[in-house]
PDB file of C-alpha atoms in Angstrom:
ATOM      1  CA  MET A   1      -0.151   0.101   0.019  1.00 50.00           C
ATOM      2  CA  LYS A   2       2.434   2.103   0.978  1.00 53.00           C
ATOM      3  CA  LYS A   3       4.508   2.246  -1.952  1.00 53.00           C
ATOM      4  CA  ALA A   4       0.912   2.274  -4.847  1.00 50.00           C
ATOM      5  CA  VAL A   5       1.058   5.420  -2.829  1.00 48.00           C
ATOM      6  CA  LEU A   6       4.201   6.712  -2.841  1.00 48.00           C
ATOM      7  CA  ALA A   7       4.085   6.057  -7.116  1.00 50.00           C
ATOM      8  CA  THR A   8       1.209   7.179  -7.015  1.00 49.00           C
ATOM      9  CA  LEU A   9       2.505  10.412  -6.614  1.00 47.00           C
ATOM     10  CA  ILE A  10       5.352  10.133  -7.522  1.00 49.00           C
ATOM     11  CA  GLY A  11       3.503   9.062 -11.234  1.00 50.00           C
ATOM     12  CA  ALA A  12       0.777  11.970 -10.825  1.00 46.00           C
ATOM     13  CA  ALA A  13       4.086  14.217 -10.946  1.00 45.00           C
ATOM     14  CA  LEU A  14       5.652  13.801 -13.741  1.00 44.00           C
ATOM     15  CA  PHE A  15       2.720  13.074 -16.003  1.00 44.00           C
ATOM     16  CA  SER A  16       1.152  16.352 -14.570  1.00 44.00           C
ATOM     17  CA  GLY A  17       0.343  18.738 -17.743  1.00 38.00           C
ATOM     18  CA  ALA A  18       1.250  21.857 -15.159  1.00 40.00           C
ATOM     19  CA  THR A  19       3.624  24.909 -16.151  1.00 38.00           C
ATOM     20  CA  LEU A  20       4.771  27.851 -14.256  1.00 41.00           C
ATOM     21  CA  ALA A  21       6.444  30.697 -14.136  1.00 36.00           C
ATOM     22  CA  ALA A  22       9.017  29.921 -12.252  1.00 40.00           C
ATOM     23  CA  ASP A  23      12.577  30.460 -12.423  1.00 45.00           C
ATOM     24  CA  GLN A  24      14.519  26.398 -12.806  1.00 46.00           C
ATOM     25  CA  GLY A  25      16.196  26.651  -8.972  1.00 52.00           C
ATOM     26  CA  SER A  26      15.293  24.864  -6.157  1.00 63.00           C
ATOM     27  CA  HIS A  27      12.978  27.081  -3.567  1.00 76.00           C
ATOM     28  CA  PHE A  28      15.406  26.255  -0.533  1.00 85.00           C
ATOM     29  CA  ASP A  29      11.983  28.843   1.514  1.00 95.00           C
ATOM     30  CA  ARG A  30       9.678  26.902   2.628  1.00 96.00           C
ATOM     31  CA  VAL A  31       7.421  25.236   5.609  1.00 98.00           C
ATOM     32  CA  GLU A  32       5.757  22.719   5.459  1.00 98.00           C
ATOM     33  CA  ALA A  33       3.356  20.212   7.054  1.00 98.00           C
ATOM     34  CA  ARG A  34       3.601  16.615   6.430  1.00 98.00           C
ATOM     35  CA  TYR A  35       1.563  13.344   7.123  1.00 97.00           C
ATOM     36  CA  ILE A  36       3.944  10.276   8.808  1.00 95.00           C
ATOM     37  CA  ASP A  37       3.618   6.921   8.234  1.00 93.00           C
ATOM     38  CA  TYR A  38       6.948   4.592   9.085  1.00 82.00           C
ATOM     39  CA  SER A  39       6.407   0.315  10.095  1.00 69.00           C
ATOM     40  CA  ASP A  40       3.657  -0.810  10.175  1.00 66.00           C
ATOM     41  CA  ASP A  41       1.634   0.636  12.510  1.00 65.00           C
ATOM     42  CA  GLY A  42       3.484   3.469  13.295  1.00 81.00           C
ATOM     43  CA  ASP A  43       2.514   7.026  11.566  1.00 91.00           C
ATOM     44  CA  GLY A  44       2.243  10.510  12.296  1.00 95.00           C
ATOM     45  CA  PHE A  45       2.647  14.021  11.757  1.00 97.00           C
ATOM     46  CA  GLY A  46       5.791  16.585  10.898  1.00 97.00           C
ATOM     47  CA  LEU A  47       5.916  20.440   9.969  1.00 98.00           C
ATOM     48  CA  SER A  48       9.939  21.725   9.078  1.00 97.00           C
ATOM     49  CA  GLY A  49      11.293  24.690   7.475  1.00 97.00           C
ATOM     50  CA  ARG A  50      14.088  25.793   5.952  1.00 96.00           C
ATOM     51  CA  ALA A  51      15.135  29.458   5.348  1.00 97.00           C
ATOM     52  CA  MET A  52      18.369  31.031   4.204  1.00 96.00           C
ATOM     53  CA  LEU A  53      19.635  33.669   5.432  1.00 97.00           C
ATOM     54  CA  SER A  54      22.096  34.527   2.792  1.00 96.00           C
ATOM     55  CA  GLU A  55      22.840  33.214  -1.204  1.00 94.00           C
ATOM     56  CA  SER A  56      24.388  29.467   0.341  1.00 96.00           C
ATOM     57  CA  ILE A  57      23.226  29.111   4.015  1.00 97.00           C
ATOM     58  CA  TYR A  58      20.399  28.504   5.262  1.00 97.00           C
ATOM     59  CA  PHE A  59      18.443  27.141   8.416  1.00 98.00           C
ATOM     60  CA  THR A  60      16.269  24.234   8.694  1.00 97.00           C
ATOM     61  CA  ALA A  61      14.166  23.077  11.564  1.00 98.00           C
ATOM     62  CA  ASP A  62      12.559  19.189  11.374  1.00 97.00           C
ATOM     63  CA  TYR A  63       9.616  18.197  14.156  1.00 98.00           C
ATOM     64  CA  SER A  64       7.878  14.678  13.607  1.00 95.00           C
ATOM     65  CA  GLN A  65       5.521  13.278  16.861  1.00 95.00           C
ATOM     66  CA  LEU A  66       4.958   9.296  16.037  1.00 91.00           C
ATOM     67  CA  SER A  67       2.631   7.228  17.788  1.00 92.00           C
ATOM     68  CA  GLU A  68       2.852   3.184  17.722  1.00 86.00           C
ATOM     69  CA  GLY A  69       0.174   1.097  19.730  1.00 84.00           C
ATOM     70  CA  ASP A  70       0.910   3.377  23.566  1.00 87.00           C
ATOM     71  CA  ALA A  71       4.242   4.418  22.196  1.00 87.00           C
ATOM     72  CA  ASP A  72       5.074   8.099  20.967  1.00 91.00           C
ATOM     73  CA  PHE A  73       8.368   9.025  19.451  1.00 89.00           C
ATOM     74  CA  ASP A  74       9.160  13.091  19.078  1.00 94.00           C
ATOM     75  CA  GLN A  75      11.733  13.473  17.097  1.00 93.00           C
ATOM     76  CA  ILE A  76      13.374  18.120  16.717  1.00 96.00           C
ATOM     77  CA  PHE A  77      16.415  18.589  14.206  1.00 96.00           C
ATOM     78  CA  ALA A  78      17.591  22.039  13.347  1.00 98.00           C
ATOM     79  CA  GLY A  79      20.573  23.278  12.470  1.00 98.00           C
ATOM     80  CA  VAL A  80      22.399  24.876   9.752  1.00 98.00           C
ATOM     81  CA  GLY A  81      23.512  24.058   5.955  1.00 98.00           C
ATOM     82  CA  TYR A  82      25.242  25.775   2.472  1.00 98.00           C
ATOM     83  CA  LYS A  83      23.716  25.403  -1.249  1.00 97.00           C
ATOM     84  CA  HIS A  84      26.216  25.486  -4.201  1.00 97.00           C
ATOM     85  CA  ASP A  85      23.966  24.895  -7.658  1.00 95.00           C
ATOM     86  CA  PHE A  86      25.988  23.440  -9.877  1.00 97.00           C
ATOM     87  CA  SER A  87      23.866  24.449 -12.657  1.00 95.00           C
ATOM     88  CA  GLU A  88      19.848  25.533 -13.130  1.00 93.00           C
ATOM     89  CA  LYS A  89      18.684  22.601 -12.118  1.00 95.00           C
ATOM     90  CA  PHE A  90      21.220  21.068 -10.297  1.00 97.00           C
ATOM     91  CA  THR A  91      21.445  22.175  -6.806  1.00 96.00           C
ATOM     92  CA  GLY A  92      23.368  20.180  -3.791  1.00 97.00           C
ATOM     93  CA  PHE A  93      23.183  20.876  -0.220  1.00 98.00           C
ATOM     94  CA  ALA A  94      24.992  19.959   3.441  1.00 98.00           C
ATOM     95  CA  ASP A  95      24.372  20.634   6.504  1.00 97.00           C
ATOM     96  CA  ALA A  96      25.008  20.057  10.372  1.00 98.00           C
ATOM     97  CA  ASN A  97      21.588  19.676  12.999  1.00 97.00           C
ATOM     98  CA  LEU A  98      21.420  19.810  16.707  1.00 96.00           C
ATOM     99  CA  TYR A  99      19.158  16.405  16.753  1.00 94.00           C
ATOM    100  CA  TYR A 100      17.358  15.265  20.388  1.00 94.00           C
ATOM    101  CA  VAL A 101      14.749  12.779  20.633  1.00 90.00           C
ATOM    102  CA  ASP A 102      12.750  11.310  23.439  1.00 92.00           C
ATOM    103  CA  VAL A 103      10.408   8.166  23.224  1.00 88.00           C
ATOM    104  CA  ASP A 104       8.039   7.462  25.608  1.00 91.00           C
ATOM    105  CA  ALA A 105       6.685   3.934  25.978  1.00 87.00           C
ATOM    106  CA  PRO A 106       4.800   2.233  28.793  1.00 87.00           C
ATOM    107  CA  VAL A 107       8.029  -0.199  28.705  1.00 84.00           C
ATOM    108  CA  VAL A 108      10.781   2.579  28.326  1.00 80.00           C
ATOM    109  CA  SER A 109      11.096   5.773  27.684  1.00 86.00           C
ATOM    110  CA  ASP A 110      14.464   7.601  27.816  1.00 85.00           C
ATOM    111  CA  ASP A 111      15.345  10.743  25.552  1.00 86.00           C
ATOM    112  CA  ASP A 112      18.662  12.159  24.309  1.00 87.00           C
ATOM    113  CA  THR A 113      20.601  14.797  22.602  1.00 91.00           C
ATOM    114  CA  GLY A 114      23.055  14.333  20.002  1.00 92.00           C
ATOM    115  CA  TYR A 115      23.450  15.481  16.364  1.00 94.00           C
ATOM    116  CA  ALA A 116      22.701  14.683  12.693  1.00 95.00           C
ATOM    117  CA  VAL A 117      25.168  15.644   9.800  1.00 97.00           C
ATOM    118  CA  GLN A 118      23.344  15.321   5.793  1.00 97.00           C
ATOM    119  CA  VAL A 119      24.553  15.874   2.524  1.00 98.00           C
ATOM    120  CA  GLY A 120      22.479  15.813  -0.607  1.00 98.00           C
ATOM    121  CA  GLY A 121      21.167  17.308  -3.628  1.00 97.00           C
ATOM    122  CA  VAL A 122      18.371  18.501  -5.470  1.00 96.00           C
ATOM    123  CA  TYR A 123      17.356  18.328  -9.093  1.00 97.00           C
ATOM    124  CA  ARG A 124      15.006  20.990 -10.977  1.00 95.00           C
ATOM    125  CA  LEU A 125      12.778  18.210 -14.491  1.00 96.00           C
ATOM    126  CA  ASN A 126      11.155  21.420 -15.554  1.00 94.00           C
ATOM    127  CA  PRO A 127       9.410  23.692 -13.932  1.00 92.00           C
ATOM    128  CA  ALA A 128       6.468  21.216 -12.033  1.00 95.00           C
ATOM    129  CA  VAL A 129       8.990  18.384 -10.624  1.00 96.00           C
ATOM    130  CA  GLU A 130      11.437  18.395  -8.156  1.00 96.00           C
ATOM    131  CA  PHE A 131      13.052  15.119  -6.981  1.00 98.00           C
ATOM    132  CA  SER A 132      15.954  15.855  -4.444  1.00 97.00           C
ATOM    133  CA  GLY A 133      18.175  12.731  -2.232  1.00 98.00           C
ATOM    134  CA  LEU A 134      19.930  12.973   0.345  1.00 97.00           C
ATOM    135  CA  VAL A 135      21.916  11.058   3.023  1.00 97.00           C
ATOM    136  CA  ARG A 136      21.600  11.008   6.875  1.00 95.00           C
ATOM    137  CA  HIS A 137      24.218   9.781   9.790  1.00 94.00           C
ATOM    138  CA  ILE A 138      22.348  10.598  13.414  1.00 91.00           C
ATOM    139  CA  ASP A 139      24.492  10.301  15.408  1.00 90.00           C
ATOM    140  CA  ASN A 140      22.597   9.282  19.999  1.00 78.00           C
ATOM    141  CA  ASP A 141      21.996   6.720  22.311  1.00 72.00           C
ATOM    142  CA  VAL A 142      17.839   5.853  22.244  1.00 65.00           C
ATOM    143  CA  PHE A 143      17.836   3.069  19.777  1.00 61.00           C
ATOM    144  CA  ALA A 144      21.904   2.817  18.620  1.00 64.00           C
ATOM    145  CA  ASP A 145      25.109   4.854  19.116  1.00 69.00           C
ATOM    146  CA  SER A 146      24.551   5.988  15.734  1.00 80.00           C
ATOM    147  CA  GLU A 147      22.025   5.746  11.866  1.00 86.00           C
ATOM    148  CA  GLN A 148      22.320   6.277   8.701  1.00 91.00           C
ATOM    149  CA  GLU A 149      19.572   6.807   6.062  1.00 92.00           C
ATOM    150  CA  TYR A 150      18.432   7.990   3.087  1.00 95.00           C
ATOM    151  CA  GLU A 151      15.581   9.898   2.291  1.00 96.00           C
ATOM    152  CA  LEU A 152      13.830  10.239  -2.228  1.00 98.00           C
ATOM    153  CA  THR A 153      11.531  12.806  -2.188  1.00 98.00           C
ATOM    154  CA  ALA A 154       9.862  14.132  -5.502  1.00 98.00           C
ATOM    155  CA  ARG A 155       8.004  17.571  -4.575  1.00 97.00           C
ATOM    156  CA  TRP A 156       5.439  18.858  -7.549  1.00 97.00           C
ATOM    157  CA  TYR A 157       4.283  22.463  -8.001  1.00 96.00           C
ATOM    158  CA  ILE A 158       1.077  23.709  -7.884  1.00 95.00           C
ATOM    159  CA  ASN A 159       2.489  27.384  -8.314  1.00 94.00           C
ATOM    160  CA  ASN A 160       5.212  28.988  -7.305  1.00 90.00           C
ATOM    161  CA  GLN A 161       3.834  29.726  -2.836  1.00 94.00           C
ATOM    162  CA  PHE A 162       2.124  25.666  -3.256  1.00 97.00           C
ATOM    163  CA  SER A 163       3.765  22.298  -3.351  1.00 97.00           C
ATOM    164  CA  LEU A 164       3.157  18.799  -2.898  1.00 98.00           C
ATOM    165  CA  SER A 165       5.010  15.598  -1.755  1.00 98.00           C
ATOM    166  CA  ALA A 166       6.094  11.985  -1.269  1.00 98.00           C
ATOM    167  CA  THR A 167       9.246  11.018   0.569  1.00 97.00           C
ATOM    168  CA  TYR A 168      10.311   7.374   1.046  1.00 96.00           C
ATOM    169  CA  VAL A 169      12.735   7.079   4.035  1.00 94.00           C
ATOM    170  CA  ASP A 170      15.140   4.097   4.244  1.00 92.00           C
ATOM    171  CA  GLY A 171      17.400   3.604   7.318  1.00 86.00           C
ATOM    172  CA  PHE A 172      20.181   1.201   5.741  1.00 83.00           C
ATOM    173  CA  ASP A 173      20.629  -0.998   9.434  1.00 75.00           C
ATOM    174  CA  SER A 174      17.198  -0.946  10.277  1.00 70.00           C
ATOM    175  CA  ASP A 175      14.125  -1.176   9.651  1.00 65.00           C
ATOM    176  CA  TRP A 176      12.424   0.734  12.550  1.00 66.00           C
ATOM    177  CA  SER A 177      13.103   4.612  10.210  1.00 71.00           C
ATOM    178  CA  ASP A 178      11.661   2.813   6.739  1.00 86.00           C
ATOM    179  CA  GLY A 179       8.389   4.415   6.211  1.00 91.00           C
ATOM    180  CA  TYR A 180       6.977   7.481   3.742  1.00 94.00           C
ATOM    181  CA  SER A 181       5.768  11.201   4.718  1.00 96.00           C
ATOM    182  CA  ILE A 182       3.291  12.872   1.890  1.00 98.00           C
ATOM    183  CA  GLY A 183       3.079  16.860   2.799  1.00 98.00           C
ATOM    184  CA  ALA A 184       2.291  20.098   1.220  1.00 98.00           C
ATOM    185  CA  ALA A 185       4.636  23.153   1.600  1.00 98.00           C
ATOM    186  CA  TRP A 186       4.536  26.828   1.493  1.00 97.00           C
ATOM    187  CA  HIS A 187       7.477  28.980  -0.473  1.00 95.00           C
ATOM    188  CA  PHE A 188       8.739  32.431   0.752  1.00 92.00           C
TER     189      PHE A 188
END
């Protein structure tokens, strides 16, 4: 089911006839809300934002809250990054984040502060469709000493201010962070 939803959203974005008067570059300034579904039973919501501080430096923040049965899982990323436009269509980025996680479950409750670094790229296929991917390293002591995961996203721009996204996340070493999200963003 998850893969079918993701494939449908990506297909709609690819074959959409939408045209925009936007420039071809990626819109890094945005606020996004999303529905998240991890594993078979866990789901929740997320809020994220990214704002350019200069032509190349940006601030990024992400909050997500997931529930699975009686367990709640909150995580926060906040940091700064650097982006470089390699061409009109491709932008590379890297950022370093402070990472906080809080797990509240009947068996165990724990929280930890660590760090996360990620590197990735954004490819603007046309004015309406954008693809991005990243690799993330997270260091914390709640689940394991460190984790690595990758994230693939397709974004469809309705107009210059609004977009819809579908994201797939997969942990290299574990299955607990595997899942997808669908979201809506406002670009400023």
